[in-house]
Tab-separated table of C-alpha atoms and ligand atoms in Angstrom:
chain	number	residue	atom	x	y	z
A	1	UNK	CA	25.543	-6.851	29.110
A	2	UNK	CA	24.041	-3.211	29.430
A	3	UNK	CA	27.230	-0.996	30.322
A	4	UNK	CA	28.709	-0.805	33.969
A	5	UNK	CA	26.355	-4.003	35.128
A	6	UNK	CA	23.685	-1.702	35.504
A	7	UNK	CA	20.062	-2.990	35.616
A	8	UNK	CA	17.888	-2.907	32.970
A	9	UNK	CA	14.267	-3.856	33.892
A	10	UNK	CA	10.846	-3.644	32.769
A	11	UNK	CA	7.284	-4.192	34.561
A	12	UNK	CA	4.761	-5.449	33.165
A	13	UNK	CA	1.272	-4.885	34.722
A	14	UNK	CA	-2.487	-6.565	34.045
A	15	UNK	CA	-5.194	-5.269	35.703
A	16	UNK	CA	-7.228	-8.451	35.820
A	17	UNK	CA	-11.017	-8.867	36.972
A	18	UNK	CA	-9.617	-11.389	39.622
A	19	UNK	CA	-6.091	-10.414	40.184
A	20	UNK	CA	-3.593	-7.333	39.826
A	21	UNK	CA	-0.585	-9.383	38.808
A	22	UNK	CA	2.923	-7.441	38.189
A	23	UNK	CA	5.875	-9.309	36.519
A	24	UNK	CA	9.451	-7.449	36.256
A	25	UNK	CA	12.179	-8.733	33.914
A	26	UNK	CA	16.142	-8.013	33.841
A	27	UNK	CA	17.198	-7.519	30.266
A	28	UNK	CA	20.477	-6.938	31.403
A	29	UNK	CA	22.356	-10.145	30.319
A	30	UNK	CA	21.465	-12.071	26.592
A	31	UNK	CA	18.627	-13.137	28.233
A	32	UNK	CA	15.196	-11.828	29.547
A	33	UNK	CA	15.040	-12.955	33.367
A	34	UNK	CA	11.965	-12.721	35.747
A	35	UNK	CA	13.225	-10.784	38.427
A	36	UNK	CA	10.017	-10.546	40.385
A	37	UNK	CA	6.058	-11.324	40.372
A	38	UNK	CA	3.918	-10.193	42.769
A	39	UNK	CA	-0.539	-10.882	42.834
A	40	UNK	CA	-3.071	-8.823	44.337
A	41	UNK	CA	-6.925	-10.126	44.255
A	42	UNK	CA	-9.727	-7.364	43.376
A	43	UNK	CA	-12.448	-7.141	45.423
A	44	UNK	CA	-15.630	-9.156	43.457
A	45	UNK	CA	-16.976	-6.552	40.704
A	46	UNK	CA	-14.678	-3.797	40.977
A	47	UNK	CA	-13.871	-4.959	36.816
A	48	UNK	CA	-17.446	-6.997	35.267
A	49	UNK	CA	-16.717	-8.435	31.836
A	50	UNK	CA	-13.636	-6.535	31.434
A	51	UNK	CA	-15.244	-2.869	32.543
A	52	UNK	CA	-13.619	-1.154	35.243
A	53	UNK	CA	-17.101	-0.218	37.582
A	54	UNK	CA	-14.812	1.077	40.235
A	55	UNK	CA	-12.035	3.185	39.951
A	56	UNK	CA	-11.343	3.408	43.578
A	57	UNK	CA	-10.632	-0.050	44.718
A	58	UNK	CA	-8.503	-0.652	41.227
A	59	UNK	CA	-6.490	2.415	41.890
A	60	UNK	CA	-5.705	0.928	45.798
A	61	UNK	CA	-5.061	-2.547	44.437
A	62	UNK	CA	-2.132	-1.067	41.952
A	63	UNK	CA	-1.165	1.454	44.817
A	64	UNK	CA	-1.237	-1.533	48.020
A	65	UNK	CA	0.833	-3.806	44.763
A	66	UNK	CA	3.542	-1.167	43.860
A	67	UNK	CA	3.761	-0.374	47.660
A	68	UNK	CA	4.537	-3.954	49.115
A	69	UNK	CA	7.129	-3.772	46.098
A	70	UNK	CA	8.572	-0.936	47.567
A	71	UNK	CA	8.365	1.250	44.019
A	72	UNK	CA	7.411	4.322	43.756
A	73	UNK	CA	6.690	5.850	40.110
A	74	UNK	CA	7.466	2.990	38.647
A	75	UNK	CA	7.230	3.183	34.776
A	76	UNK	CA	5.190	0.263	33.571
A	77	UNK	CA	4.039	-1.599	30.223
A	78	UNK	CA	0.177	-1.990	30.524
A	79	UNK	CA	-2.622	-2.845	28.080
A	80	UNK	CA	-5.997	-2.656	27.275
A	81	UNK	CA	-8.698	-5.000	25.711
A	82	UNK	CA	-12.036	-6.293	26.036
A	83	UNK	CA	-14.658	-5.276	23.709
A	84	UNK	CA	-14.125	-1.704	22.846
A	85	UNK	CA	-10.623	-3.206	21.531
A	86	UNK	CA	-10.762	-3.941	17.984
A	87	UNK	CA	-8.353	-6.422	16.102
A	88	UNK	CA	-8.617	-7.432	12.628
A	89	UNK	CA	-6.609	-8.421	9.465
A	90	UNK	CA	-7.101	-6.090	6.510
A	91	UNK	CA	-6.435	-6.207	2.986
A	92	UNK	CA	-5.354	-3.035	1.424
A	93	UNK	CA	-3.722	-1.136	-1.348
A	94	UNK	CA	-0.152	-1.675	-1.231
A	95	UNK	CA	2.405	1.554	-0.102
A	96	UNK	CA	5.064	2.438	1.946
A	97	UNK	CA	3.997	2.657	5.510
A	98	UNK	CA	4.021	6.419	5.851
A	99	UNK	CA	1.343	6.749	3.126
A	100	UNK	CA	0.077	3.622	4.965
A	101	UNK	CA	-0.476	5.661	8.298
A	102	UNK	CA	-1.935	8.482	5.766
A	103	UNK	CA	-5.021	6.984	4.579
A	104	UNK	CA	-5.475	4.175	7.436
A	105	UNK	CA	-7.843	6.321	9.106
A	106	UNK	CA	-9.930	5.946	6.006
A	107	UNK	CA	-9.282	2.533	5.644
A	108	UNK	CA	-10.409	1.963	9.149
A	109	UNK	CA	-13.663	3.444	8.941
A	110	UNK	CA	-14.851	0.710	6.422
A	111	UNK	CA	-13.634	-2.292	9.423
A	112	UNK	CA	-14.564	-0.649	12.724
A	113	UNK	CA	-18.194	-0.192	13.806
A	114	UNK	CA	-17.580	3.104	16.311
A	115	UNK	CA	-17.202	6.643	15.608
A	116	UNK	CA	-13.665	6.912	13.979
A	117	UNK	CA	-12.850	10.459	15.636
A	118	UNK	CA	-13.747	8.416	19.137
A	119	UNK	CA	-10.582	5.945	18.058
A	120	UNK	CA	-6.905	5.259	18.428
A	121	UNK	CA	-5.727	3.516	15.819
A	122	UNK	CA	-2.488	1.586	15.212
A	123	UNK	CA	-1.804	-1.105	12.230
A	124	UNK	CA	1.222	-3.419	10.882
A	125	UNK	CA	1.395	-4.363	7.712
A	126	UNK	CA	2.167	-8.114	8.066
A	127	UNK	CA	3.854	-8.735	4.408
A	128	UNK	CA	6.006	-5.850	3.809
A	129	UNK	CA	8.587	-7.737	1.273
A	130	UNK	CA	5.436	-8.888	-0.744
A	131	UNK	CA	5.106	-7.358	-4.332
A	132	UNK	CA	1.456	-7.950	-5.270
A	133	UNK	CA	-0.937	-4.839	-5.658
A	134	UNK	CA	-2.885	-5.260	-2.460
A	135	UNK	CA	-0.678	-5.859	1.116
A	136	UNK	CA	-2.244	-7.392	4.354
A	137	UNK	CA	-2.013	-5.057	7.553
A	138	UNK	CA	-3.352	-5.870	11.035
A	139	UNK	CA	-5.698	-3.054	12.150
A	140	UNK	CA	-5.912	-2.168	15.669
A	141	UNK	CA	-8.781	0.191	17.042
A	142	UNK	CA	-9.788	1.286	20.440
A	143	UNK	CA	-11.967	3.447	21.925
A	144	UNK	CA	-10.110	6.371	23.057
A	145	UNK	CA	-12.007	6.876	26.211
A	146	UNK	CA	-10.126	3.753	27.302
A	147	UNK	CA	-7.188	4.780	26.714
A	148	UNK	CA	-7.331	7.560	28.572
A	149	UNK	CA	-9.350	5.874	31.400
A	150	UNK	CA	-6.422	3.222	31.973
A	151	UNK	CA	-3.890	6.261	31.922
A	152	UNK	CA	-6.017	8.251	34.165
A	153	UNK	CA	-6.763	5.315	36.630
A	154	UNK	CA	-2.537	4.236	36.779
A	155	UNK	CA	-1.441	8.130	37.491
A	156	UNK	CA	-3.740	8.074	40.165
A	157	UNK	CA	-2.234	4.886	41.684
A	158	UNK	CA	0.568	6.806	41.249
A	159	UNK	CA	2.345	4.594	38.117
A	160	UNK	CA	3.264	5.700	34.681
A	161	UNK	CA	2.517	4.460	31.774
A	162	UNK	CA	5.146	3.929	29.507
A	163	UNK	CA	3.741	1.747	26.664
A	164	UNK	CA	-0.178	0.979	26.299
A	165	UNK	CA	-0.419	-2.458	24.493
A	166	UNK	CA	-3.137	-4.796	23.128
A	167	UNK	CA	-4.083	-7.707	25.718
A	168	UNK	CA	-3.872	-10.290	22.714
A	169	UNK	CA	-0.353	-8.928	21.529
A	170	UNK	CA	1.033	-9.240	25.031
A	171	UNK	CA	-0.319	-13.045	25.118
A	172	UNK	CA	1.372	-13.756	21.569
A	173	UNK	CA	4.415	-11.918	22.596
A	174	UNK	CA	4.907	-14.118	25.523
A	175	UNK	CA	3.806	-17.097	23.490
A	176	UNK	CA	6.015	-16.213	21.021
A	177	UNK	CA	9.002	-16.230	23.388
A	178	UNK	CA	8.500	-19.431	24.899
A	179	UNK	CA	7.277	-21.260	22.278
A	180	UNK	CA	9.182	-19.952	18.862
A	181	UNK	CA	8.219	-23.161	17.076
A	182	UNK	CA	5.125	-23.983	18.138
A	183	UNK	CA	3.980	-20.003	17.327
A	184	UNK	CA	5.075	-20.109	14.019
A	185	UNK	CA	3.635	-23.563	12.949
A	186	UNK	CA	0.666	-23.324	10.804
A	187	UNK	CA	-2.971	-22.726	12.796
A	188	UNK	CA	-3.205	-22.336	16.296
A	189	UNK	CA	-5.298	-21.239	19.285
A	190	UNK	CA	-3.862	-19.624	21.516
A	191	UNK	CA	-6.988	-19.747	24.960
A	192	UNK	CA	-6.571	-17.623	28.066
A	193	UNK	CA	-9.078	-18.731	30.363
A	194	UNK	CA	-9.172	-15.720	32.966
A	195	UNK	CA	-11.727	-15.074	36.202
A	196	UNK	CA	-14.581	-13.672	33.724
A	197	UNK	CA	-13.149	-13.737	30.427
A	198	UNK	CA	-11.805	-16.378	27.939
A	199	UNK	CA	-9.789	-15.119	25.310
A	200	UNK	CA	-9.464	-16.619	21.940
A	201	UNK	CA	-6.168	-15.323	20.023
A	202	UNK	CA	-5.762	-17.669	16.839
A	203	UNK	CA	-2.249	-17.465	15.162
A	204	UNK	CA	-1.679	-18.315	11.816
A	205	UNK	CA	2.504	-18.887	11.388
A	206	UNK	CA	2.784	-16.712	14.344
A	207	UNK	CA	0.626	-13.807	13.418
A	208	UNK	CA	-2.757	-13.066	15.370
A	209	UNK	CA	-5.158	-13.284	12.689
A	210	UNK	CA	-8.394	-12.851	15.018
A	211	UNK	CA	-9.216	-12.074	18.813
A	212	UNK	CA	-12.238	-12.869	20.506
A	213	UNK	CA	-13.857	-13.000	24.168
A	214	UNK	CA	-15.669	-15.323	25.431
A	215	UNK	CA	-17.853	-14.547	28.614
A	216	UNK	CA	-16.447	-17.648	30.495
A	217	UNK	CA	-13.715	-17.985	33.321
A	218	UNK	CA	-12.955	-19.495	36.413
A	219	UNK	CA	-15.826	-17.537	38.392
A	220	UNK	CA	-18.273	-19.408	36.944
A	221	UNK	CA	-16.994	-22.655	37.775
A	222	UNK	CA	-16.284	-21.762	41.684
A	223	UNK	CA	-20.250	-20.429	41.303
A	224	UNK	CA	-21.737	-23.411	40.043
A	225	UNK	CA	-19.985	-24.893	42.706
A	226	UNK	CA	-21.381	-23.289	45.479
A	227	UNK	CA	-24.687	-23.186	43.886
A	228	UNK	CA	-25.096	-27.051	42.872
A	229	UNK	CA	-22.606	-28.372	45.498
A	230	UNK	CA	-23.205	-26.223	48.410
A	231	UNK	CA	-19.597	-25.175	49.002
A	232	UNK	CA	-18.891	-22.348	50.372
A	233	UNK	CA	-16.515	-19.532	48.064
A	234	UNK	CA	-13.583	-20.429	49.779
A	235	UNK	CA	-14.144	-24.249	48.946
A	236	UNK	CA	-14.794	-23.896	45.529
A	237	UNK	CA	-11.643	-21.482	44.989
A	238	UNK	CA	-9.501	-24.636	46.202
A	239	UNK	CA	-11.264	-26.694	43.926
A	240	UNK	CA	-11.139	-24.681	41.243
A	241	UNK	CA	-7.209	-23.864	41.896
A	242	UNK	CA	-6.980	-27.917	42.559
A	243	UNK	CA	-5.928	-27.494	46.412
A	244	UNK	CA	-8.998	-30.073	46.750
A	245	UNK	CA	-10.401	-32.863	44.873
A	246	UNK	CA	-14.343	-33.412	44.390
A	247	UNK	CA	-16.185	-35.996	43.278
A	248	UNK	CA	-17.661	-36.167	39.848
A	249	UNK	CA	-16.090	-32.231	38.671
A	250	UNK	CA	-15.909	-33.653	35.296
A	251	UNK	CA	-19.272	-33.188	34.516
A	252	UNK	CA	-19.045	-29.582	35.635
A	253	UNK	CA	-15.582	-29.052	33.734
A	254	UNK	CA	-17.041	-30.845	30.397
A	255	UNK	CA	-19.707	-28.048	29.988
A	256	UNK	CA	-17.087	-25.611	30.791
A	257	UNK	CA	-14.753	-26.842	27.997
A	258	UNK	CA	-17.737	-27.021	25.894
A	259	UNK	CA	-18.783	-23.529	26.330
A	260	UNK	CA	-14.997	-22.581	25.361
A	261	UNK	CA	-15.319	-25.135	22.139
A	262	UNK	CA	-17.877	-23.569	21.241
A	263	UNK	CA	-16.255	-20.183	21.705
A	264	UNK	CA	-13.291	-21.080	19.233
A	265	UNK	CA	-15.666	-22.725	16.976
A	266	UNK	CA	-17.056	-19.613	16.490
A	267	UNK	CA	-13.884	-17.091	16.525
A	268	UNK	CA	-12.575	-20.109	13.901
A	269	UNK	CA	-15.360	-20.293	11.770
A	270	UNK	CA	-14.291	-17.999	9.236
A	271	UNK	CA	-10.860	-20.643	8.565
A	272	UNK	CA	-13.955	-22.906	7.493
A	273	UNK	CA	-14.758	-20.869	4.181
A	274	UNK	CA	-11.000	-20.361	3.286
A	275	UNK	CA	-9.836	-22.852	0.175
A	276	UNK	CA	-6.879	-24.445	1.789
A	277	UNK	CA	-8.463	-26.168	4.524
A	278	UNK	CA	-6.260	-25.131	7.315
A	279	UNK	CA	-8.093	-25.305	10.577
A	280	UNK	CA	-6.730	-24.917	14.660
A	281	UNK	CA	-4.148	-27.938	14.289
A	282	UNK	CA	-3.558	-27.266	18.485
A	283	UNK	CA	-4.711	-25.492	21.003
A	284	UNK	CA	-2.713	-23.451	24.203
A	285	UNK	CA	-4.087	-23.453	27.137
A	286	UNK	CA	-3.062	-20.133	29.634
A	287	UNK	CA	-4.904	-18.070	32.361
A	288	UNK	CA	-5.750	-18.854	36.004
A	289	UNK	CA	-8.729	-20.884	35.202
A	290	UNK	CA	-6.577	-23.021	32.723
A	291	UNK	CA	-6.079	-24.846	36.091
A	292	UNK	CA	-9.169	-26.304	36.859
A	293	UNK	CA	-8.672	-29.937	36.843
A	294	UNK	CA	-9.668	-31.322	34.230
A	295	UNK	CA	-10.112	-28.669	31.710
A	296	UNK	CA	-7.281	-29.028	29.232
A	297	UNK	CA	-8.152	-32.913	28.372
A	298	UNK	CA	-11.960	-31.884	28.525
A	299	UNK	CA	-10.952	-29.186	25.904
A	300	UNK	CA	-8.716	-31.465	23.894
A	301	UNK	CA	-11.466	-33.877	23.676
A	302	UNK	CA	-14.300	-32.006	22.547
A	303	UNK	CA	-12.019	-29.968	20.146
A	304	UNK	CA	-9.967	-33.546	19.303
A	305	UNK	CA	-6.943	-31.785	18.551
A	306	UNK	CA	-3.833	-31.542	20.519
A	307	UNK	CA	-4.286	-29.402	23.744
A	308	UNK	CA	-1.726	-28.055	26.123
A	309	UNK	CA	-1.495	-26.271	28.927
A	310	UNK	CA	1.328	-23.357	28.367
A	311	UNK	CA	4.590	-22.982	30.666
A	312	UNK	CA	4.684	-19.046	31.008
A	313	UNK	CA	8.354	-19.990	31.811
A	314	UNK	CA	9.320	-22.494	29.524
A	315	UNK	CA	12.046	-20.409	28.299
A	316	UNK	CA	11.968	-17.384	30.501
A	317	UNK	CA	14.626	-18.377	33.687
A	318	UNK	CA	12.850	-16.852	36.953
A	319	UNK	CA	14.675	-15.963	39.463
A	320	UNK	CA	14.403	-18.045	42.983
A	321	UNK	CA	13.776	-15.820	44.811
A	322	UNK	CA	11.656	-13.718	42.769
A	323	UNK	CA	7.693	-13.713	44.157
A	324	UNK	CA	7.927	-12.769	48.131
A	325	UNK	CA	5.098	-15.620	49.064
A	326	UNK	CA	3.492	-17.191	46.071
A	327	UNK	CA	4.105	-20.359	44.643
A	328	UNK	CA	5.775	-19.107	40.912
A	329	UNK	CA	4.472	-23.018	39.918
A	330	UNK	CA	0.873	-22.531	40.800
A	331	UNK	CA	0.772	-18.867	39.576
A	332	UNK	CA	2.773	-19.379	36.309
A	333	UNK	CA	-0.591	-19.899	33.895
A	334	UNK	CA	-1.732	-16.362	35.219
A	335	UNK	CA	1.111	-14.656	34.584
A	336	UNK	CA	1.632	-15.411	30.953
A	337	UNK	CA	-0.472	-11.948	30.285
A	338	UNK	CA	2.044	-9.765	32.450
A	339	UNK	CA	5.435	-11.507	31.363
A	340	UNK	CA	4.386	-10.681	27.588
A	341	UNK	CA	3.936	-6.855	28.884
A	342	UNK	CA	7.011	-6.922	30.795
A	343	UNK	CA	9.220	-8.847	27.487
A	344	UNK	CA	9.153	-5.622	25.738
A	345	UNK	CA	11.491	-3.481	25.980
A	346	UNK	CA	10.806	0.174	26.238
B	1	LIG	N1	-2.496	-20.007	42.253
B	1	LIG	C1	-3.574	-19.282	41.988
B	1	LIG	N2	-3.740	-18.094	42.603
B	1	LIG	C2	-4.817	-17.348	42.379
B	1	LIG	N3	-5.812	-17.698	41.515
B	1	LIG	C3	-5.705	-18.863	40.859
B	1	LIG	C4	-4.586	-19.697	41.057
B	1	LIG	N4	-4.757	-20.755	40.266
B	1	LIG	C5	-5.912	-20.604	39.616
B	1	LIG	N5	-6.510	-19.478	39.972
B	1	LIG	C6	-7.805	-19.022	39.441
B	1	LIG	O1	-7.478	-18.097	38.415
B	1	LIG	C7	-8.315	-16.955	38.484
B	1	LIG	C8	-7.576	-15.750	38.005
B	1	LIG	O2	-7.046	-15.999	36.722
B	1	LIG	P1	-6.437	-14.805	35.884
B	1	LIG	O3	-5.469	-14.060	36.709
B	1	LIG	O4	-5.969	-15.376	34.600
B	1	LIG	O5	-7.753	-13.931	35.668
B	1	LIG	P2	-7.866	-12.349	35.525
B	1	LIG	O6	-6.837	-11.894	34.558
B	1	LIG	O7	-7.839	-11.715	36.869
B	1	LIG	O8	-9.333	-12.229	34.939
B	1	LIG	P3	-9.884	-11.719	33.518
B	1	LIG	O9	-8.750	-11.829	32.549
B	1	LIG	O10	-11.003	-12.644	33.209
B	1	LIG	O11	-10.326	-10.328	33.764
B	1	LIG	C9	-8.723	-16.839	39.930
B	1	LIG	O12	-10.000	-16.265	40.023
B	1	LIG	C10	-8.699	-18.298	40.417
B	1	LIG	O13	-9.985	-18.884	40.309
B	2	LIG	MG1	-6.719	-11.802	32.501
């Protein structure tokens, strides 16, 4: 208990291409509570493939979100990600992490394909208690400019920044909380199928060892729909979110979860040259467009390994009363993104 009762909460906030989605948490008692969600959509192409194209309408999504929440200021824990966001695993002399943060700059230059000066860079060296001569560290590097853009775009909507994080870390983090076992057990694929994006995080005894995108998500599906079917947008988003069944989906769905397979295949492909044979052992299914029926078995399928779709709140208590008018149920694959924002503490 923090000392007099008082509150202790954090927000977490995504900036989605679909949907501005915050998620608070009380870290007040021994443990983290959702104390509220809240959704706002984004008018179509204000974000395309993860690029913000118009500042205005995201700065009066966050603004209209924060307002019905009645907050004003409200410190937050965002993140970036997306293709100027690099993630990789390095190998690298081993030294104490202040020489570490030294030379990393160097080090980085040899891993990242932009200008280093144009960079923020962060790493963790994954095996600190190991003794050999070279030590394994997990490089982070992002474009500056989008740093500074996010910051830029949440002062205007009149929100603070408190801590900038990686989408993929946020996932894991989340992950991580709700399923300790499963995230530190050997090789898995962790999938966020968003509106436009798929996300690929694959954990190896719960550390990220590679991110990638995939240019899928649940937008396509509700176009195909219209396009093939005839449907109008507000038809296909209920068959997409499952509010309405269709006749023969599957087909649809299995090229879906192929274009995914393929996806992993190819952020996994590099396990395939490694001598111990370790490949994805089971895949996570999280994201909005983790919904459409059909999709995880599809996925499991074609993959043929053990596929789930993730509980955001499997153990993360919500409080009842916690989202205004949204069904926490429906919403909870969306917000897996936000709650791993909102789990750390700043
Ligand atoms: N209950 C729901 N409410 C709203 N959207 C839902 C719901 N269930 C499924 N969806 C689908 O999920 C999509 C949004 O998913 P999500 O929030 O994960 O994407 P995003 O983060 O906005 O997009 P991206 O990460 O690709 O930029 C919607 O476009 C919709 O098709
Ligand atoms: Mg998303």
């Amino acid at each position: 208990m923090s000392l007099f009762g008082r509150k202790r909460t954090s927000i977490g906030l995504d900036i989605g291409s679909g949907f501005v989605k915050v998620v608070e948490v009380d870290h007040s008692s021994d443990q983290p509570e959702v104390v509220r969600v809240a959704l706002r959509p984004l008018p179509p192409d204000a974000i395309v493939e993860g690029e913000i194209m118009d500042y205005g309408l995201v700065s009066e999504a966050v603004k209209g979100i924060f307002a019905d929440l009645g907050l004003k200021n409200a410190n937050v824990v965002t993140a970036i990600g997306g293709h100027d966001v690099i993630i990789k695993k390095i190998e690298m002399d081993r030294m104490k992490e202040a020489d570490a943060r030294e030379v990393i700059r160097w080090e980085a230059e040899q891993h990242v394909p932009f200008d280093i000066k144009s960079v923020e860079l962060d790493f963790q060296i994954l095996d600190p208690e190991g003794a050999g001569p070279q030590m394994q560290a997990l490089l982070v590097a992002a474009k500056r400019e989008l740093v500074d853009n996010k910051v830029w775009l949440l002062q205007d909507a009149g929100v603070n920044p408190i801590i900038i994080d990686v989408d993929a870390f946020a996932l894991h983090n989340a992950f991580q909380h709700n399923y300790p076992e499963a995230a530190a057990e050997g090789i898995i694929a962790l999938v966020n199928i968003g509106h436009e994006t798929t996300q690929v995080n694959i954990l190896e005894n719960g550390v990220p060892i590679l991110t990638r995108d995939i240019p899928f998500g649940s937008r396509r599906i509700r176009e195909d729909l219209q396009r093939e079917r005839g449907l109008t947008a507000e038809q296909a988003e209920d068959v997409v979110q499952a509010r309405e069944a269709l006749d023969d989906l599957s087909r649809l769905v299995e090229s879906a979860a192929d274009e995914v397979a393929v996806g992993i295949e190819r952020a996994s492909a590099f396990l395939m040259t490694r001598e111990d044979g370790h490949y994805v052992g089971r895949i996570f299914l999280s994201g909005g467009g983790a919904r459409i029926p059909g999709m995880t078995e599809a996925l499991g399928r074609r993959m043929n390994v053990p596929t789930q779709l993730v509980n955001s709140f499997e153990r993360t208590p919500v409080q009842p009363n916690a989202a205004a008018d949204l069904s926490i149920d429906e919403a909870a694959p969306m917000l897996l993104l936000p709650l791993g924002l909102a789990l750390r503490v700043a």
